[in-house]
Amino acid sequence: MKLIHPTPAQLSTMVQAMSAVISAGGRLPPLPVERASIAAIQRHLLGQPVPIRAEAGPLPDDLAATIDNADLRRLTVQLLVILSLVGRRIRDDKVAVVTEAARRLGIEERGVALLQRAARGQFKRIAMSLMKGFVDWWSPSGKAGIGDWMRFIWWMLPQLHGKGTARRHAELAARYAALGRLPEGTFGRALHAFYADNDIGLPGEPKSVPWVMHEVYHVLSEYGVKLEAEMLLTAFVGGSLGENCMDQILFGLLSYQTGSPLIGGVVAEGLLDPESYFAAMARGAAMTVSVVRGWDLWTVAETDLEQLRAQYGIPPLGEKERTLVGGYNGLLTGPGHSTPADWPGIGQGLPAPAMA
């Protein structure tokens, strides 16, 4: 997600557009969580220490004229998509305002298409779309073909694996197990501790998955595994991503704010805390290194974790957030961990799976 500090005129127009979404074009009184979200967006994502108050009303007439560059237009549409869901209900009238704003700004945004599907209750289609995004990442070409889907499914069906695969899995599991012998305070040691503390099988072990990106993000961001923290993690990951940032963000909002069932696993409703949520998104957007493609955890496994966070430009986690969500420093306690948001990335150091 690309964050931009708008001019005063642009900020005013953006706030009017955000207010139009939460009020369904002026037809509904904004909810407290919606007003708080617009204020938090301005503070954390738009660099405004003194937010403009949201007031119910229609989309501004000068929307396209004032929001006049492509990056700011895309960011505006993404923020409008987010705001349409913070009120815990997927309302057609709010979705219609988002759709109209995107049309006026000339922005084709994946998040708008996913939002429209959510309004129609097409959650299985959303899940398949998110999975396709993952397989696109998995593909060396960046565009999933039949062979990529076959390899992905093959990884998910261990009963099809032969002796060669079992051997490679054992070698992979041993390599990850060795992270636990690294010095205290290193990134690799913290990653191994996260797996151990939450009873998650290391890659290569039985019933494990062959990617580590979700867990890597947990360790880098310091967010724990409570549902509130998982929601913040989706904001952090989404903020760190580019064109597919809304995959993660909408997964979190639909699963943990609106209670919409996307895939198997826990869903909840009303978990969004605006200040923590948009601070998490801003922390992710501040990252200067992508850990999705071209990143190799083995080259930084022995790096001091705090040094690595600073090297990657990740702002410190606030003490209030740490208390609220169980910040992770490699010494997290408490069983259980669900990884439904694993889709956006695979562990580096893992070759594309070969049939065996």
Short mmCIF file of C-alpha atoms in Angstrom, two decimals:
data_model
loop_
_atom_site.label_atom_id
_atom_site.label_comp_id
_atom_site.label_asym_id
_atom_site.label_seq_id
_atom_site.Cartn_x
_atom_site.Cartn_y
_atom_site.Cartn_z
CA MET A 1 0.00 0.00 0.00
CA LYS A 2 1.42 3.35 -1.01
CA LEU A 3 0.85 6.06 1.58
CA ILE A 4 0.70 9.69 0.47
CA HIS A 5 0.30 12.89 2.48
CA PRO A 6 -2.40 14.85 0.62
CA THR A 7 -2.61 18.60 0.30
CA PRO A 8 -5.17 20.35 2.53
CA ALA A 9 -7.64 20.52 -0.38
CA GLN A 10 -7.12 16.86 -1.23
CA LEU A 11 -7.51 15.86 2.42
CA SER A 12 -10.80 17.75 2.70
CA THR A 13 -12.15 16.04 -0.42
CA MET A 14 -10.95 12.61 0.75
CA VAL A 15 -12.66 13.06 4.12
CA GLN A 16 -15.89 14.09 2.38
CA ALA A 17 -15.68 10.94 0.23
CA MET A 18 -15.01 8.76 3.26
CA SER A 19 -17.93 10.41 5.06
CA ALA A 20 -20.15 9.70 2.06
CA VAL A 21 -19.36 5.99 2.31
CA ILE A 22 -20.06 5.61 6.03
CA SER A 23 -23.28 7.63 5.69
CA ALA A 24 -24.39 5.88 2.47
CA GLY A 25 -24.37 9.18 0.62
CA GLY A 26 -25.85 11.14 3.51
CA ARG A 27 -28.75 8.78 4.20
CA LEU A 28 -27.41 7.21 7.42
CA PRO A 29 -25.94 8.63 10.62
CA PRO A 30 -22.29 7.52 10.91
CA LEU A 31 -21.49 5.01 13.64
CA PRO A 32 -18.90 5.87 16.34
CA VAL A 33 -16.52 3.19 15.02
CA GLU A 34 -16.82 4.70 11.53
CA ARG A 35 -16.05 8.23 12.69
CA ALA A 36 -13.16 6.91 14.77
CA SER A 37 -11.85 5.01 11.75
CA ILE A 38 -11.80 8.13 9.56
CA ALA A 39 -9.92 10.00 12.29
CA ALA A 40 -7.44 7.10 12.70
CA ILE A 41 -6.91 6.91 8.92
CA GLN A 42 -5.98 10.58 8.86
CA ARG A 43 -3.57 10.23 11.79
CA HIS A 44 -1.83 7.02 10.80
CA LEU A 45 -2.12 6.77 7.01
CA LEU A 46 -2.42 10.37 5.82
CA GLY A 47 -0.01 12.09 8.24
CA GLN A 48 -2.56 14.44 9.81
CA PRO A 49 -2.10 15.02 13.57
CA VAL A 50 -5.38 16.96 13.77
CA PRO A 51 -8.07 15.03 11.84
CA ILE A 52 -11.01 16.63 10.07
CA ARG A 53 -14.32 15.51 11.57
CA ALA A 54 -16.46 13.27 9.36
CA GLU A 55 -19.89 14.66 8.48
CA ALA A 56 -22.64 12.75 6.67
CA GLY A 57 -23.17 13.77 3.06
CA PRO A 58 -22.83 12.78 -0.60
CA LEU A 59 -19.65 12.26 -2.59
CA PRO A 60 -17.98 15.62 -3.27
CA ASP A 61 -18.52 17.08 -6.72
CA ASP A 62 -14.80 17.87 -7.02
CA LEU A 63 -13.67 14.30 -6.24
CA ALA A 64 -11.98 13.61 -9.60
CA ALA A 65 -10.71 17.16 -10.08
CA THR A 66 -9.05 17.39 -6.66
CA ILE A 67 -7.77 13.81 -6.32
CA ASP A 68 -5.77 14.24 -9.48
CA ASN A 69 -2.96 11.66 -9.45
CA ALA A 70 -3.18 7.91 -9.93
CA ASP A 71 -1.52 6.84 -6.67
CA LEU A 72 -3.69 9.04 -4.49
CA ARG A 73 -6.78 7.97 -6.41
CA ARG A 74 -6.01 4.30 -5.78
CA LEU A 75 -5.31 4.91 -2.10
CA THR A 76 -8.59 6.82 -1.81
CA VAL A 77 -10.58 3.95 -3.33
CA GLN A 78 -8.83 1.42 -1.09
CA LEU A 79 -9.69 3.47 2.00
CA LEU A 80 -13.32 3.74 0.87
CA VAL A 81 -13.52 -0.04 0.45
CA ILE A 82 -12.20 -0.49 3.99
CA LEU A 83 -14.61 2.04 5.47
CA SER A 84 -17.61 0.35 3.88
CA LEU A 85 -17.00 -2.64 6.19
CA VAL A 86 -15.94 -1.17 9.53
CA GLY A 87 -19.60 -0.77 10.56
CA ARG A 88 -19.89 -4.61 10.76
CA ARG A 89 -22.58 -4.88 8.08
CA ILE A 90 -22.11 -5.24 4.33
CA ARG A 91 -24.65 -2.75 3.02
CA ASP A 92 -25.56 -2.36 -0.63
CA ASP A 93 -25.98 1.42 -0.27
CA LYS A 94 -22.43 1.85 1.08
CA VAL A 95 -20.99 -0.47 -1.56
CA ALA A 96 -22.78 1.61 -4.21
CA VAL A 97 -21.04 4.78 -2.99
CA VAL A 98 -17.64 3.04 -3.16
CA THR A 99 -18.40 1.78 -6.66
CA GLU A 100 -19.43 5.25 -7.84
CA ALA A 101 -16.31 6.85 -6.36
CA ALA A 102 -14.08 4.32 -8.13
CA ARG A 103 -15.92 5.03 -11.38
CA ARG A 104 -15.46 8.79 -11.04
CA LEU A 105 -11.77 8.37 -10.25
CA GLY A 106 -11.24 5.92 -13.11
CA ILE A 107 -9.69 3.31 -10.83
CA GLU A 108 -10.09 -0.42 -11.37
CA GLU A 109 -9.35 -1.81 -7.92
CA ARG A 110 -9.41 -5.49 -7.02
CA GLY A 111 -10.79 -4.58 -3.60
CA VAL A 112 -13.92 -3.09 -5.17
CA ALA A 113 -14.62 -6.32 -7.08
CA LEU A 114 -14.17 -8.38 -3.89
CA LEU A 115 -16.42 -5.98 -1.98
CA GLN A 116 -19.15 -6.31 -4.61
CA ARG A 117 -18.96 -10.11 -4.32
CA ALA A 118 -19.24 -9.82 -0.55
CA ALA A 119 -22.37 -7.70 -0.94
CA ARG A 120 -23.85 -10.54 -3.00
CA GLY A 121 -22.86 -13.12 -0.40
CA GLN A 122 -20.40 -14.79 -2.77
CA PHE A 123 -17.90 -15.75 -0.07
CA LYS A 124 -16.80 -18.99 -1.74
CA ARG A 125 -15.95 -17.03 -4.88
CA ILE A 126 -13.96 -14.58 -2.77
CA ALA A 127 -12.08 -17.47 -1.17
CA MET A 128 -11.27 -18.93 -4.58
CA SER A 129 -10.12 -15.53 -5.81
CA LEU A 130 -7.80 -15.17 -2.82
CA MET A 131 -6.46 -18.66 -3.39
CA LYS A 132 -5.79 -17.84 -7.03
CA GLY A 133 -3.82 -14.83 -5.89
CA PHE A 134 -1.69 -17.12 -3.77
CA VAL A 135 -1.07 -19.58 -6.60
CA ASP A 136 -0.14 -16.64 -8.84
CA TRP A 137 2.56 -15.80 -6.29
CA TRP A 138 3.57 -19.44 -6.16
CA SER A 139 4.03 -19.56 -9.93
CA PRO A 140 7.53 -18.65 -11.18
CA SER A 141 5.84 -16.66 -13.97
CA GLY A 142 3.58 -14.75 -11.58
CA LYS A 143 0.51 -16.05 -13.42
CA ALA A 144 -0.96 -19.36 -12.34
CA GLY A 145 -1.31 -22.02 -15.03
CA ILE A 146 -2.66 -25.56 -14.88
CA GLY A 147 0.77 -26.89 -13.89
CA ASP A 148 0.98 -24.44 -10.97
CA TRP A 149 -2.44 -25.49 -9.70
CA MET A 150 -1.47 -29.17 -9.99
CA ARG A 151 1.73 -28.60 -8.00
CA PHE A 152 -0.16 -26.63 -5.37
CA ILE A 153 -2.83 -29.33 -4.96
CA TRP A 154 -0.13 -31.99 -4.91
CA TRP A 155 1.56 -30.27 -1.96
CA MET A 156 -1.77 -30.28 -0.15
CA LEU A 157 -2.29 -34.04 -0.64
CA PRO A 158 0.55 -35.76 1.21
CA GLN A 159 -0.87 -39.21 0.39
CA LEU A 160 0.40 -38.64 -3.15
CA HIS A 161 3.97 -38.02 -2.06
CA GLY A 162 6.64 -40.61 -2.75
CA LYS A 163 9.90 -41.56 -1.03
CA GLY A 164 11.81 -38.76 -2.71
CA THR A 165 9.43 -36.19 -1.32
CA ALA A 166 9.54 -37.77 2.14
CA ARG A 167 13.34 -37.46 2.09
CA ARG A 168 13.22 -33.82 1.03
CA HIS A 169 10.63 -33.10 3.70
CA ALA A 170 12.86 -34.63 6.36
CA GLU A 171 15.78 -32.51 5.19
CA LEU A 172 13.59 -29.41 5.21
CA ALA A 173 12.26 -30.12 8.71
CA ALA A 174 15.82 -30.61 9.97
CA ARG A 175 16.88 -27.29 8.51
CA TYR A 176 14.05 -25.48 10.28
CA ALA A 177 14.68 -27.37 13.51
CA ALA A 178 18.26 -26.07 13.45
CA LEU A 179 16.90 -22.52 13.81
CA GLY A 180 16.15 -23.40 17.44
CA ARG A 181 19.87 -23.71 18.11
CA LEU A 182 20.69 -20.19 16.99
CA PRO A 183 21.58 -17.58 19.66
CA GLU A 184 18.80 -16.00 21.70
CA GLY A 185 17.55 -12.79 20.13
CA THR A 186 18.17 -13.79 16.53
CA PHE A 187 15.38 -13.75 13.99
CA GLY A 188 15.72 -17.47 13.25
CA ARG A 189 15.52 -18.40 16.93
CA ALA A 190 12.42 -16.24 17.37
CA LEU A 191 10.78 -17.83 14.32
CA HIS A 192 11.48 -21.33 15.67
CA ALA A 193 10.10 -20.29 19.07
CA PHE A 194 6.92 -19.03 17.44
CA TYR A 195 6.33 -22.45 15.90
CA ALA A 196 7.11 -24.25 19.15
CA ASP A 197 5.10 -21.95 21.44
CA ASN A 198 2.00 -22.31 19.26
CA ASP A 199 2.23 -26.04 18.50
CA ILE A 200 2.66 -25.47 14.76
CA GLY A 201 4.46 -28.13 12.74
CA LEU A 202 7.67 -26.94 11.13
CA PRO A 203 7.76 -27.06 7.32
CA GLY A 204 8.56 -30.64 6.34
CA GLU A 205 6.99 -32.16 9.44
CA PRO A 206 3.74 -34.18 9.21
CA LYS A 207 0.60 -32.06 8.71
CA SER A 208 2.68 -28.94 8.08
CA VAL A 209 2.56 -26.54 5.15
CA PRO A 210 5.62 -25.80 3.01
CA TRP A 211 5.62 -22.04 3.52
CA VAL A 212 6.40 -19.79 6.45
CA MET A 213 5.33 -16.32 5.37
CA HIS A 214 2.44 -16.00 7.82
CA GLU A 215 4.70 -16.89 10.74
CA VAL A 216 7.48 -14.61 9.45
CA TYR A 217 5.04 -11.71 9.46
CA HIS A 218 3.94 -12.59 13.02
CA VAL A 219 7.51 -12.42 14.25
CA LEU A 220 8.46 -9.26 12.36
CA SER A 221 5.28 -7.39 13.32
CA GLU A 222 5.20 -8.59 16.96
CA TYR A 223 1.48 -9.36 16.75
CA GLY A 224 0.43 -12.43 18.69
CA VAL A 225 -2.19 -15.05 17.90
CA LYS A 226 -5.33 -13.76 19.62
CA LEU A 227 -8.08 -13.07 17.10
CA GLU A 228 -7.67 -9.33 17.62
CA ALA A 229 -3.98 -9.73 16.84
CA GLU A 230 -4.67 -11.84 13.77
CA MET A 231 -6.86 -9.04 12.48
CA LEU A 232 -4.08 -6.52 13.06
CA LEU A 233 -1.71 -8.84 11.26
CA THR A 234 -3.91 -8.76 8.14
CA ALA A 235 -3.74 -4.95 8.26
CA PHE A 236 0.04 -5.05 8.69
CA VAL A 237 0.55 -7.54 5.86
CA GLY A 238 -1.86 -5.68 3.60
CA GLY A 239 -0.06 -2.42 4.27
CA SER A 240 3.23 -4.02 3.29
CA LEU A 241 1.94 -5.32 -0.05
CA GLY A 242 1.46 -3.67 -3.44
CA GLU A 243 -1.36 -4.25 -5.89
CA ASN A 244 -2.83 -7.19 -3.96
CA CYS A 245 -2.89 -5.44 -0.59
CA MET A 246 -6.68 -5.61 -0.41
CA ASP A 247 -6.64 -9.42 -0.44
CA GLN A 248 -5.22 -9.45 3.07
CA ILE A 249 -7.12 -6.41 4.31
CA LEU A 250 -10.51 -7.65 3.14
CA PHE A 251 -9.82 -11.14 4.45
CA GLY A 252 -9.33 -9.63 7.91
CA LEU A 253 -12.31 -7.28 7.76
CA LEU A 254 -14.70 -9.91 6.43
CA SER A 255 -13.53 -12.62 8.81
CA TYR A 256 -13.09 -10.61 12.02
CA GLN A 257 -15.29 -7.53 11.65
CA THR A 258 -18.35 -8.63 9.66
CA GLY A 259 -18.20 -12.31 10.69
CA SER A 260 -18.37 -13.52 7.10
CA PRO A 261 -17.30 -17.16 6.50
CA LEU A 262 -14.61 -17.20 3.81
CA ILE A 263 -12.85 -20.47 4.57
CA GLY A 264 -12.85 -23.05 7.32
CA GLY A 265 -11.70 -21.64 10.62
CA VAL A 266 -12.70 -19.13 13.25
CA VAL A 267 -14.72 -16.06 12.34
CA ALA A 268 -15.70 -13.22 14.64
CA GLU A 269 -17.54 -9.94 14.55
CA GLY A 270 -16.73 -6.45 15.76
CA LEU A 271 -13.05 -6.94 16.65
CA LEU A 272 -11.79 -3.78 14.94
CA ASP A 273 -10.16 -1.17 17.18
CA PRO A 274 -9.60 1.79 14.80
CA GLU A 275 -6.44 3.18 16.40
CA SER A 276 -4.62 -0.15 16.60
CA TYR A 277 -5.90 -1.35 13.22
CA PHE A 278 -4.81 1.63 11.14
CA ALA A 279 -1.56 1.94 13.10
CA ALA A 280 -0.85 -1.67 12.10
CA MET A 281 -1.57 -0.87 8.46
CA ALA A 282 0.77 2.12 8.61
CA ARG A 283 3.51 -0.02 10.21
CA GLY A 284 3.23 -2.49 7.33
CA ALA A 285 3.27 0.29 4.75
CA ALA A 286 6.48 1.64 6.30
CA MET A 287 8.35 -1.58 5.49
CA THR A 288 11.16 -0.97 3.03
CA VAL A 289 11.77 -4.63 2.19
CA SER A 290 9.33 -7.07 0.60
CA VAL A 291 9.38 -10.49 2.22
CA VAL A 292 7.06 -12.00 -0.39
CA ARG A 293 9.19 -12.40 -3.49
CA GLY A 294 12.96 -12.59 -3.80
CA TRP A 295 13.46 -12.72 -0.03
CA ASP A 296 15.44 -15.49 1.64
CA LEU A 297 14.98 -16.04 5.37
CA TRP A 298 18.19 -18.09 5.57
CA THR A 299 20.32 -15.05 4.76
CA VAL A 300 18.91 -13.16 7.78
CA ALA A 301 18.22 -16.04 10.18
CA GLU A 302 21.25 -15.16 12.33
CA THR A 303 20.50 -11.42 12.35
CA ASP A 304 19.41 -9.83 15.62
CA LEU A 305 15.61 -9.53 15.48
CA GLU A 306 15.42 -5.92 16.66
CA GLN A 307 18.15 -4.99 14.20
CA LEU A 308 16.26 -6.70 11.39
CA ARG A 309 13.05 -4.83 12.20
CA ALA A 310 14.94 -1.55 12.12
CA GLN A 311 16.69 -2.56 8.90
CA TYR A 312 13.30 -3.27 7.32
CA GLY A 313 11.89 0.08 8.46
CA ILE A 314 9.24 -1.41 10.76
CA PRO A 315 8.17 1.13 13.42
CA PRO A 316 8.14 -0.09 17.04
CA LEU A 317 4.93 -1.58 18.37
CA GLY A 318 3.15 0.76 20.77
CA GLU A 319 2.88 -0.39 24.38
CA LYS A 320 -0.92 -0.01 24.29
CA GLU A 321 -1.11 -2.27 21.26
CA ARG A 322 1.25 -4.77 22.87
CA THR A 323 -1.02 -4.97 25.91
CA LEU A 324 -4.17 -5.28 23.81
CA VAL A 325 -3.08 -7.96 21.39
CA GLY A 326 -0.31 -9.95 23.02
CA GLY A 327 2.79 -8.64 21.26
CA TYR A 328 5.24 -11.31 20.15
CA ASN A 329 8.94 -11.18 20.95
CA GLY A 330 9.86 -14.82 20.56
CA LEU A 331 8.47 -15.68 24.01
CA LEU A 332 4.75 -15.91 23.32
CA THR A 333 2.67 -18.32 25.39
CA GLY A 334 -0.68 -19.88 24.69
CA PRO A 335 -1.71 -22.78 22.46
CA GLY A 336 -3.43 -22.71 19.14
CA HIS A 337 -2.79 -20.90 15.92
CA SER A 338 -4.84 -20.69 12.77
CA THR A 339 -3.22 -19.63 9.52
CA PRO A 340 -6.06 -18.87 7.10
CA ALA A 341 -4.17 -15.85 5.82
CA ASP A 342 -1.15 -17.90 4.79
CA TRP A 343 -2.13 -17.54 1.14
CA PRO A 344 -0.25 -14.33 0.28
CA GLY A 345 3.26 -15.69 0.03
CA ILE A 346 5.36 -18.79 0.45
CA GLY A 347 8.47 -19.44 2.49
CA GLN A 348 11.61 -18.63 0.61
CA GLY A 349 14.33 -21.21 0.45
CA LEU A 350 11.66 -23.68 -0.67
CA PRO A 351 11.95 -24.74 -4.31
CA ALA A 352 8.88 -25.07 -6.47
CA PRO A 353 7.55 -28.54 -5.66
CA ALA A 354 8.59 -31.34 -7.97
CA MET A 355 6.52 -34.46 -8.43
CA ALA A 356 7.92 -37.54 -6.71
#
